[in-house]
XYZ file of C-alpha atoms in Angstrom:
667
model
C -34.800 46.809 1.195
C -32.148 45.337 3.511
C -29.636 45.616 0.639
C -30.234 49.394 0.452
C -29.740 49.759 4.222
C -26.577 47.652 4.276
C -25.114 49.584 1.328
C -25.930 52.854 3.116
C -24.158 51.651 6.275
C -21.067 50.431 4.380
C -20.686 53.821 2.678
C -21.324 55.578 6.013
C -18.457 53.654 7.648
C -16.200 54.586 4.709
C -17.119 58.262 5.037
C -18.868 58.472 1.651
C -21.691 60.887 2.538
C -23.182 61.262 -0.919
C -23.528 57.514 -1.495
C -24.835 56.983 2.060
C -27.613 59.548 1.556
C -28.473 58.071 -1.850
C -28.982 54.552 -0.434
C -30.792 55.877 2.671
C -33.306 57.718 0.494
C -33.915 54.527 -1.510
C -34.330 52.548 1.735
C -36.828 55.062 3.176
C -38.820 55.107 -0.059
C -39.040 51.279 -0.126
C -39.928 51.154 3.589
C -42.771 53.610 3.033
C -44.035 51.732 -0.029
C -43.961 48.342 1.694
C -45.345 49.719 4.944
C -42.674 48.265 7.280
C -42.214 50.656 10.210
C -39.134 49.007 11.762
C -36.269 46.886 10.511
C -34.415 44.648 13.013
C -30.907 46.063 12.396
C -29.087 48.763 14.448
C -27.384 50.388 11.462
C -30.008 53.065 10.890
C -29.946 54.039 14.592
C -26.186 54.605 14.470
C -26.560 56.902 11.458
C -29.442 58.761 13.157
C -27.259 59.322 16.240
C -24.567 60.814 13.988
C -27.201 63.135 12.452
C -28.364 64.110 15.956
C -24.805 65.122 16.921
C -24.337 67.080 13.635
C -21.713 64.566 12.527
C -23.710 63.721 9.386
C -26.027 65.803 7.139
C -29.757 65.644 7.777
C -31.816 63.249 5.620
C -35.458 64.034 4.905
C -37.805 61.687 6.776
C -35.102 60.334 9.098
C -34.562 61.275 12.744
C -33.545 59.420 15.888
C -36.614 60.109 18.030
C -38.933 58.810 15.323
C -36.857 55.631 14.847
C -36.802 55.064 18.636
C -40.618 55.382 18.835
C -41.141 53.009 15.893
C -38.806 50.421 17.411
C -40.318 50.628 20.906
C -43.711 49.691 19.417
C -42.280 46.649 17.603
C -41.857 44.418 20.659
C -38.498 43.139 19.295
C -36.379 42.469 22.437
C -33.043 42.811 20.613
C -33.904 46.142 18.937
C -35.543 47.546 22.102
C -32.294 46.814 23.937
C -30.408 48.866 21.338
C -32.865 51.789 21.243
C -32.792 52.065 25.053
C -29.041 52.696 24.747
C -29.595 55.423 22.134
C -32.445 56.822 24.254
C -29.981 57.125 27.155
C -27.481 58.945 24.948
C -30.224 61.274 23.703
C -31.405 61.979 27.274
C -27.859 62.822 28.327
C -27.429 65.114 25.312
C -30.641 66.954 26.277
C -29.435 67.396 29.884
C -31.778 64.906 31.593
C -30.970 63.746 35.176
C -28.251 61.081 35.261
C -30.590 58.758 37.141
C -32.837 58.518 34.050
C -29.808 57.925 31.800
C -28.476 55.071 33.960
C -31.955 53.526 34.204
C -32.284 53.378 30.414
C -28.793 51.831 30.090
C -29.680 49.164 32.673
C -32.859 48.410 30.708
C -30.753 48.157 27.522
C -28.399 45.712 29.261
C -31.334 43.605 30.504
C -33.004 43.357 27.078
C -29.739 42.514 25.291
C -28.976 39.785 27.858
C -32.331 38.249 27.007
C -31.673 38.527 23.271
C -28.276 36.790 23.604
C -26.556 39.302 21.283
C -23.091 39.659 22.866
C -21.645 42.470 20.671
C -24.509 44.918 21.303
C -24.557 43.963 24.997
C -20.865 44.878 25.232
C -21.512 48.164 23.422
C -24.059 49.066 26.077
C -21.575 48.150 28.809
C -18.950 50.299 27.054
C -21.426 53.212 27.171
C -21.987 52.543 30.881
C -18.215 52.419 31.410
C -17.764 55.849 29.807
C -20.582 57.360 31.895
C -19.076 55.928 35.098
C -15.702 57.418 34.216
C -17.240 60.772 33.341
C -19.052 60.885 36.679
C -15.963 59.902 38.667
C -17.327 56.465 39.640
C -13.944 54.786 39.148
C -14.797 51.588 41.043
C -17.881 50.978 38.897
C -15.895 51.892 35.784
C -13.152 49.405 36.700
C -15.674 46.651 37.369
C -17.476 47.297 34.063
C -14.176 47.517 32.169
C -13.037 44.159 33.548
C -16.365 42.634 32.509
C -15.834 43.946 28.990
C -12.266 42.628 28.875
C -13.219 39.167 30.101
C -16.072 38.777 27.631
C -14.083 40.039 24.659
C -11.157 37.733 25.452
C -13.473 34.808 24.753
C -14.103 35.960 21.182
C -11.873 35.491 18.110
C -10.252 38.743 16.997
C -12.049 38.628 13.645
C -15.453 38.819 15.392
C -14.681 41.940 17.451
C -15.821 45.318 16.043
C -13.159 48.080 15.944
C -14.892 50.182 18.648
C -14.509 47.294 21.141
C -11.065 46.041 20.097
C -9.148 48.144 22.641
C -10.930 46.267 25.475
C -10.124 42.791 24.219
C -7.309 42.048 26.651
C -5.146 43.713 29.253
C -2.336 41.229 28.745
C -0.069 41.051 25.699
C -1.411 38.753 23.024
C 1.103 35.964 23.828
C -0.838 33.476 21.719
C 0.058 35.377 18.570
C 3.323 36.933 19.814
C 5.720 34.663 17.910
C 3.639 34.907 14.759
C 3.420 38.715 15.032
C 7.147 39.197 15.563
C 7.955 36.757 12.755
C 5.684 38.627 10.330
C 7.202 41.958 11.388
C 10.731 40.565 10.940
C 9.947 39.354 7.424
C 8.607 42.793 6.511
C 11.842 44.441 7.652
C 13.733 42.344 5.129
C 11.283 42.731 2.232
C 9.419 46.068 2.409
C 11.392 48.754 0.570
C 9.462 51.783 1.837
C 10.990 52.334 5.290
C 8.398 54.950 6.325
C 5.525 52.624 5.435
C 7.237 49.809 7.339
C 7.531 51.847 10.561
C 3.842 52.783 10.269
C 3.022 49.073 9.971
C 5.172 48.183 12.988
C 3.424 50.825 15.125
C 0.037 49.438 14.048
C 1.111 45.844 14.853
C 2.491 46.960 18.215
C -0.761 48.779 18.990
C -2.824 45.682 18.271
C -0.651 43.220 20.189
C -0.343 45.552 23.187
C -4.110 46.001 23.390
C -3.468 49.755 23.268
C -5.833 52.348 21.892
C -3.279 54.608 20.177
C 0.408 54.658 19.313
C 3.148 56.757 17.716
C 6.868 57.090 17.005
C 8.479 60.446 17.849
C 12.007 61.035 16.529
C 14.932 62.837 18.173
C 16.418 65.085 15.466
C 19.178 67.685 15.622
C 19.192 67.617 19.412
C 15.417 68.156 19.697
C 12.533 65.741 20.268
C 10.065 66.313 17.416
C 6.423 65.995 18.490
C 5.352 65.977 14.867
C 4.982 62.150 14.778
C 6.939 60.106 12.264
C 4.347 57.297 12.375
C 1.034 56.830 14.214
C -1.787 54.394 14.872
C -5.185 55.952 15.711
C -3.422 59.108 16.954
C -3.656 62.335 14.957
C -1.393 65.406 14.873
C -4.317 67.537 16.103
C -4.727 65.286 19.163
C -1.016 65.646 19.945
C -1.394 69.445 19.807
C -4.256 69.432 22.363
C -3.550 70.496 25.986
C -4.724 67.081 27.223
C -1.609 65.534 25.595
C 0.821 67.695 27.624
C 1.028 65.079 30.402
C 2.056 62.483 27.820
C 4.726 64.819 26.401
C 6.281 65.197 29.839
C 6.447 61.410 30.200
C 7.952 61.036 26.722
C 10.643 63.614 27.536
C 11.319 61.814 30.841
C 11.908 58.520 29.000
C 14.208 60.180 26.465
C 16.238 61.730 29.280
C 16.443 58.600 31.462
C 16.791 56.048 28.656
C 14.380 53.714 30.523
C 10.876 52.525 29.604
C 7.900 53.917 31.541
C 4.374 52.833 32.474
C 2.131 55.536 33.882
C -1.454 55.490 35.159
C -2.903 58.990 35.400
C -5.378 60.042 38.081
C -7.996 62.150 36.294
C -10.447 62.495 39.208
C -9.639 66.187 39.665
C -9.426 67.037 35.977
C -12.026 68.548 33.719
C -10.686 67.499 30.323
C -12.217 65.918 27.268
C -10.913 62.405 26.476
C -8.084 62.355 29.060
C -5.335 59.743 28.880
C -5.724 57.177 31.666
C -2.784 54.869 30.915
C 0.373 55.268 28.853
C 3.525 53.304 28.112
C 6.650 54.307 26.186
C 10.180 53.053 25.571
C 13.265 54.719 24.078
C 14.531 53.990 20.577
C 18.329 53.719 20.759
C 21.105 52.851 18.321
C 24.446 52.117 20.043
C 23.261 54.152 23.051
C 22.466 57.095 20.773
C 18.842 58.272 21.239
C 16.731 58.026 18.085
C 13.304 58.725 19.548
C 10.380 57.205 21.471
C 7.828 54.441 20.820
C 4.618 55.472 22.597
C 1.177 53.918 23.302
C -1.762 54.981 25.436
C -5.339 54.208 26.443
C -8.064 56.746 27.183
C -10.576 54.217 28.495
C -8.773 51.590 30.564
C -7.471 52.704 33.961
C -4.532 50.267 34.223
C -4.015 49.117 30.673
C -0.321 48.152 30.819
C 2.056 46.132 33.009
C 5.668 44.881 32.894
C 4.813 42.191 30.325
C 3.663 44.937 27.994
C 6.946 46.752 28.596
C 8.929 43.669 27.519
C 6.785 43.264 24.404
C 7.128 46.934 23.510
C 10.915 46.646 23.666
C 10.743 43.937 20.959
C 9.001 46.374 18.634
C 11.390 49.182 19.623
C 14.346 47.037 18.530
C 12.687 46.278 15.175
C 11.964 49.969 14.560
C 15.610 50.795 15.362
C 16.717 48.162 12.835
C 14.511 49.813 10.196
C 15.967 53.247 10.979
C 19.512 51.840 10.829
C 18.762 50.185 7.471
C 17.394 53.507 6.221
C 20.598 55.331 7.273
C 22.833 52.674 5.672
C 20.770 52.746 2.482
C 21.199 56.518 2.184
C 24.960 56.285 2.786
C 25.310 53.481 0.221
C 23.367 55.524 -2.318
C 25.705 58.472 -1.707
C 28.779 56.276 -2.228
C 27.404 54.909 -5.496
C 26.736 58.438 -6.752
C 30.207 59.517 -5.689
C 28.790 62.233 -3.462
C 29.609 60.949 0.014
C 31.427 63.720 1.920
C 32.733 64.112 5.409
C 30.201 65.301 7.942
C 32.099 68.479 8.722
C 32.021 69.487 5.060
C 28.307 68.899 4.604
C 26.289 71.919 3.579
C 23.104 72.738 5.476
C 19.957 71.136 4.186
C 18.524 74.530 3.247
C 21.586 75.584 1.192
C 19.562 75.359 -1.996
C 17.571 78.351 -0.744
C 20.707 80.219 0.354
C 19.532 80.412 3.956
C 16.053 81.709 3.080
C 13.825 79.517 5.237
C 10.084 79.014 4.802
C 7.355 77.115 3.008
C 4.542 79.699 2.851
C 3.311 80.862 -0.579
C 4.602 84.417 -0.006
C 8.186 83.290 0.673
C 8.041 80.748 -2.170
C 7.087 83.627 -4.460
C 10.186 85.533 -3.306
C 12.363 82.478 -4.029
C 10.759 82.110 -7.452
C 11.555 85.747 -8.290
C 15.138 85.278 -7.059
C 15.594 82.321 -9.412
C 14.043 84.280 -12.301
C 16.254 87.355 -12.012
C 19.508 85.769 -10.745
C 20.926 84.658 -14.157
C 20.553 88.211 -15.566
C 22.458 91.442 -14.813
C 19.230 93.375 -14.185
C 19.190 95.908 -11.335
C 16.946 94.686 -8.494
C 15.161 96.786 -5.856
C 14.437 94.761 -2.704
C 11.621 96.168 -0.559
C 10.605 95.208 2.959
C 10.448 96.151 6.615
C 13.523 96.231 8.819
C 14.658 92.740 9.811
C 12.912 90.812 7.026
C 16.169 89.597 5.426
C 16.717 91.930 2.474
C 20.497 91.411 2.452
C 19.933 87.635 2.557
C 17.829 87.895 -0.609
C 20.500 90.062 -2.260
C 23.153 87.463 -1.407
C 20.901 84.709 -2.790
C 20.596 86.589 -6.110
C 24.382 87.007 -6.263
C 25.115 83.370 -5.348
C 22.618 82.061 -7.927
C 23.818 84.272 -10.775
C 26.640 84.342 -13.267
C 28.715 86.611 -10.989
C 28.769 84.221 -8.027
C 32.559 83.792 -8.315
C 33.038 87.559 -8.135
C 32.929 89.781 -5.012
C 29.745 90.665 -3.129
C 30.233 94.196 -1.768
C 27.639 95.442 0.722
C 27.198 99.074 1.781
C 24.678 100.319 4.359
C 23.921 103.852 3.173
C 22.307 104.706 6.506
C 25.391 103.843 8.568
C 27.619 106.544 7.012
C 27.577 110.335 7.513
C 26.678 112.348 4.414
C 30.269 113.602 4.151
C 31.712 110.088 3.866
C 29.229 108.354 1.541
C 30.796 109.653 -1.693
C 34.266 108.658 -0.522
C 32.994 105.195 0.442
C 31.359 104.602 -2.950
C 33.765 106.347 -5.369
C 37.031 106.173 -3.413
C 39.466 109.090 -3.135
C 42.976 110.071 -4.033
C 45.650 110.869 -1.462
C 45.247 114.452 -0.235
C 41.755 114.823 -1.750
C 40.499 116.273 1.540
C 41.655 116.750 5.112
C 42.397 113.324 6.572
C 42.851 111.602 3.186
C 46.344 110.379 3.971
C 46.371 107.690 1.297
C 44.520 106.557 -1.794
C 41.297 104.648 -1.121
C 39.567 102.244 -3.522
C 35.793 102.821 -3.598
C 33.046 100.218 -3.462
C 32.124 100.687 -7.144
C 35.670 99.697 -8.059
C 35.865 96.832 -5.547
C 32.648 95.327 -6.964
C 34.089 94.917 -10.485
C 33.141 91.489 -11.855
C 30.693 90.946 -8.990
C 27.749 92.560 -7.214
C 27.347 95.855 -5.338
C 24.540 95.852 -2.765
C 23.374 99.257 -1.517
C 21.210 98.747 1.556
C 18.897 101.565 2.740
C 19.209 103.260 -0.671
C 16.441 105.655 0.368
C 18.837 107.331 2.817
C 21.257 108.556 0.100
C 21.703 112.340 0.059
C 20.429 114.065 -3.101
C 23.981 114.982 -4.167
C 25.063 111.329 -4.063
C 21.887 110.266 -5.898
C 22.928 112.395 -8.873
C 26.401 110.800 -8.922
C 24.956 107.276 -8.620
C 22.623 107.916 -11.567
C 25.582 108.875 -13.757
C 27.492 105.746 -12.773
C 24.498 103.535 -13.569
C 24.167 105.125 -17.010
C 27.824 104.779 -18.034
C 29.481 102.479 -15.467
C 32.222 105.131 -15.325
C 33.332 107.386 -12.439
C 36.269 109.232 -10.959
C 37.717 108.997 -7.471
C 37.291 112.095 -5.329
C 40.252 114.375 -5.990
C 41.228 112.465 -9.132
C 40.851 113.110 -12.867
C 41.223 109.567 -14.184
C 38.047 107.892 -15.460
C 37.584 104.409 -14.026
C 35.314 101.780 -15.538
C 33.747 99.042 -13.428
C 31.562 96.171 -14.573
C 29.329 95.429 -11.582
C 25.750 94.404 -10.970
C 23.705 96.675 -8.707
C 21.248 95.402 -6.096
C 19.505 97.855 -3.771
C 17.194 97.627 -0.785
C 15.048 99.944 1.307
C 12.334 99.865 3.958
C 10.939 103.181 2.721
C 8.208 103.834 0.144
C 10.361 105.361 -2.590
C 7.367 106.440 -4.690
C 6.171 108.631 -1.816
C 9.718 109.875 -1.277
C 9.761 110.910 -4.952
C 6.508 112.818 -4.425
C 8.020 114.543 -1.391
C 11.118 115.500 -3.457
C 13.349 113.418 -1.139
C 14.345 110.962 -3.885
C 15.069 111.561 -7.561
C 12.397 110.180 -9.880
C 14.919 109.359 -12.648
C 17.017 107.317 -10.188
C 13.908 105.570 -8.856
C 12.891 104.429 -12.356
C 16.464 103.271 -12.997
C 16.398 101.152 -9.805
C 12.795 99.919 -9.958
C 13.265 97.554 -12.916
C 12.653 94.318 -11.005
C 11.254 94.976 -7.501
C 11.033 92.112 -4.981
C 8.936 92.686 -1.849
C 9.935 90.640 1.213
C 6.919 89.804 3.417
C 6.980 90.726 7.081
C 7.070 87.878 9.600
C 3.476 88.541 10.670
C 2.458 87.865 7.039
C 4.024 84.393 7.144
C 3.518 83.154 10.686
C 3.283 79.567 9.403
C 7.065 79.770 8.831
C 7.794 80.642 12.477
C 8.169 76.994 13.696
C 10.696 76.203 10.934
C 12.600 79.457 11.510
C 12.608 78.944 15.286
C 13.936 75.387 14.961
C 16.655 76.622 12.589
C 17.795 79.375 14.965
C 17.620 77.042 17.967
C 19.853 74.510 16.212
C 22.251 77.304 15.200
C 22.645 78.680 18.721
C 22.698 75.269 20.409
C 25.807 74.496 18.340
C 27.277 77.954 18.922
C 26.665 78.021 22.692
C 27.119 74.297 23.320
C 23.677 73.438 24.702
C 21.159 70.712 23.905
C 17.448 70.590 24.665
C 15.131 67.574 24.693
C 12.259 69.460 23.118
C 10.806 72.716 21.869
C 7.541 72.701 23.895
C 4.349 73.485 22.009
C 3.493 76.125 24.631
C 6.718 78.000 23.830
C 6.086 77.758 20.091
C 2.580 79.136 20.688
C 4.135 82.233 22.294
C 6.202 82.840 19.178
C 3.252 82.416 16.815
C 1.066 84.749 18.895
C 3.642 87.576 18.994
C 3.335 90.385 16.421
C 7.097 90.596 15.567
C 7.638 94.276 14.770
C 11.351 93.460 14.336
C 10.555 90.549 11.989
C 12.997 87.646 11.511
C 15.879 89.536 13.125
C 13.825 89.954 16.300
C 12.876 86.258 16.252
C 16.527 85.246 15.956
C 17.446 87.515 18.874
C 14.662 86.021 21.012
C 15.822 82.451 20.275
C 19.467 83.323 21.006
C 18.505 84.952 24.309
C 16.280 82.013 25.284
C 19.032 79.508 24.401
C 21.332 81.289 26.822
C 18.776 81.752 29.620
C 16.989 78.346 29.488
C 17.948 76.133 32.419
C 17.905 72.322 32.173
C 16.809 70.269 29.189
C 13.588 72.109 28.308
C 13.759 75.136 26.036
C 11.900 78.120 27.487
C 11.214 81.578 26.064
C 10.898 84.660 28.206
C 7.594 86.500 28.037
C 7.276 88.495 24.824
C 5.760 91.827 25.737
C 5.171 94.920 23.672
C 7.332 97.776 24.861
C 5.243 100.797 25.792
C 8.271 103.095 26.169
C 11.002 102.337 23.616
C 13.322 104.863 25.205
C 13.094 103.685 28.808
C 16.843 103.749 29.334
C 18.352 101.011 31.515
C 21.370 101.946 33.578
C 20.317 105.503 34.441
C 21.078 106.385 38.041
C 21.192 109.431 40.254
C 24.498 111.293 40.338
C 25.216 110.582 36.658
C 26.722 113.403 34.607
C 24.636 114.866 31.778
C 27.044 113.521 29.140
C 26.901 109.995 30.670
C 23.099 110.042 30.679
C 23.035 111.386 27.113
C 25.401 108.642 25.972
C 23.219 105.895 27.483
C 20.085 107.456 25.990
C 21.554 107.615 22.476
C 22.860 104.023 22.675
C 19.383 102.834 23.779
C 17.789 104.609 20.812
C 20.331 103.066 18.425
C 19.667 99.586 19.816
C 15.904 100.057 19.492
C 16.334 100.972 15.811
C 18.965 98.272 15.169
C 21.578 101.018 14.664
C 19.653 102.658 11.848
C 20.439 106.386 12.143
C 18.586 108.282 9.409
C 15.210 108.014 7.762
C 11.889 106.561 8.829
C 12.261 104.439 11.935
C 15.819 105.655 12.526
C 17.384 106.744 15.813
C 17.438 110.396 14.730
C 13.684 110.315 14.157
C 13.141 108.555 17.494
C 15.244 111.158 19.318
C 13.633 113.967 17.297
C 16.959 115.454 16.195
C 18.699 115.947 12.851
C 20.739 112.953 11.604
C 23.844 115.135 11.198
C 23.463 116.274 14.811
C 23.202 112.659 15.933
C 26.399 111.741 14.054
C 28.133 114.662 15.743
C 26.940 113.622 19.222
C 28.003 110.005 18.586
C 31.492 111.123 17.611
C 31.794 113.404 20.638
C 30.531 110.739 23.069
C 32.652 107.989 21.448
C 29.674 105.809 20.448
C 30.201 103.098 17.835
C 28.269 100.023 16.763
C 31.292 97.738 17.161
C 31.899 98.793 20.767
C 28.401 99.560 22.133
C 26.050 97.092 20.444
C-alpha cells in the first residue's frame, strides 16, 4: 500500500495528474480492503490540500477534512502535528478568526517538536512566517525567519526540500564558493549551447546567493528588454504582474548608474499578492558597454542580501559577460568562414527577408505566404485593406521578390490626382495636347516598362479612365494624349483599394469587366486590431527607427506604455501606430519612453488654430487642411476629405487650388 502512495506522490510532484489519480485510487482501494484508516506519511495530506484549493482534480473518496479527522483519532504525535498545520490552513481558507489559526499552528509546532521531525517542524514555522508577514507582524516574521535560517544552515543541502531551500542561509555559500565558480568556469569552456549555459549560470547564482528567484535581462538596440533571456524560478507572467514594477524601476536604475544595488522594500502599506521584500542586481558590461542586468530577489526574507552577496553576484556577472562575448565572437567567426562578414553600416535590417512587413501572427504570416506564392509570376494582384494597413508595402514586397525586381517600381495614388490629370499621368501626353502641355510627358505605363506599376486607391478612378485602363490591360498598348503613335509597354500591374469593389460594381461606380480583370489574385491585409499580438514588435521597430532618426535613447519600453498601445482600437492602423511612436519619441523626457494618452476623437473636424478676427478664407483654409490631415490626405471616395466635408471632390480640388493648399507644404 505504501508503494502506491509513494508512486502517487512522485507523479504528483512531477505534474502527472493521470498517473497520480491512478495510484491514489489503487491506494484508497487497498486501504479500504485492509481496513487501515490512517497512514503515517504526510504525502496524502499535501495532495488533499491541493484538491481543496482547486489545484488538483477531485478524487472519489478523498478529501482533506476526512483525512484530518482520521489522523486526529490515530494518536500519532508526528501526524497530528502535520494535520494541525493543514487544519490551520483550512480554517484560514474558510475565513475563521486568526486567533484560531495561530493556535492550531502553535499546536502543530508543539507536536512536531515532540516528534523530533525537523523538516515538518520547519514547514510549520514557514507557514507561521507567512501568516506573520501577511498580518504585518514584521518583528515576529523576522524572528521566525531567523529561526528557520539557523536551523536549515545546520543541515546538508541534499537533505533540504525545495520549498525550504530559500531559507537555508542569508550569507553567500562561501564553503562551496570556489567549487561553484570552478564548475561554472569549466562549463564556459566546454558547453557549446550559450543560451543553455547562461540559464545554468543564473541557476547556480540563485542557489549560491540563497535567493528565491533570478533572471538575466538584456539591453538590445538601445532598449532594456524585460522579456528575460534566462531565469531561475521566475516566469514571464510574474514579470508582467504589477507587483514586479518596483523591481523594474530598480533594474533600470542599475542600468543607468552602472552600479550594483541591494534594496529592501517596505510592504507594510501595500496590499499585493506575493510582494518582493528583498532584491539585488548588478550590471552586465563589456568594455563599459551595457549588455544587461543580472537580477535576484526574495519574496519571503526581509533582508536577504548584503555586500558579500553583491561581491559574489559580480563574479557571476563577469562569467555571463564572458559567455555573451564568446557568443558574439563565435557568430563573427562563422560569418568570416562563410565569407559573409560585412561592415556594420552596410548590414541589412534583420527583417529584410520580409521586406519590412513585421509580425508573427497567423493572419500576417498568411499575407507573407501569399506574397511569396504570387511574386514569381506576372499575375495582376488586387491588394485589399483599410487605410494605413501597409498595402503599398505589400506591393513593394511582391515587386522585390519577383522576376522584375531589377526593373522600376512606379507608384500612383489615383485619389491624389484631379480627374482631369489622371489620364495624362498614366498615359502621358504630347507637347501642345492641351492648354498647359508645354512639353512631351512620359506616362506611368511607359515608365513602368520592364518593372511594376502600382495603382493605389484604384476604386477612385473615374469611369472614363477605367475604360482606358481595361484596354491597356488587354493589349498592353496605348497612345499618349494628343498623339497617334501606339506605344507598347511590358509591365506588371498591382492595384490596391480600401473600398469594397464588388459593392461599387453593384452601385455602377466601378466597371465589372475591369473588376474581374483585376481580381485574379486578391490579398487582404488585416487591420491592426485584428493582429494586436504584433503591436509590441511593431512598436519596438518604430521606436528603434525614430531613436536613430531623432538621436535619442531610452532605457526601456515600460509595460504600462505597451499596455496602452494594445488597448487602443487603432482606426488608423499601422500608420497611426507609427505616428504615435514618432510623436512619443520626440515628447518623452529623460530615459523612460512615455506615450501620450490615446483618446478617441469625438469631433474629427475640431480645427486647431481658429481665432476671432480671422478672415473667412483663412478659416476655410485651416478647416480644409484639418480634414485632409484627418483622412491622411485622401480626397475622394469613402473616408476621404470630400466626404468628411460633405462636398464634391472636384469642388474640393478647386478650393485647394484657390487657397494654395498642397500636401508637400501643409502636411
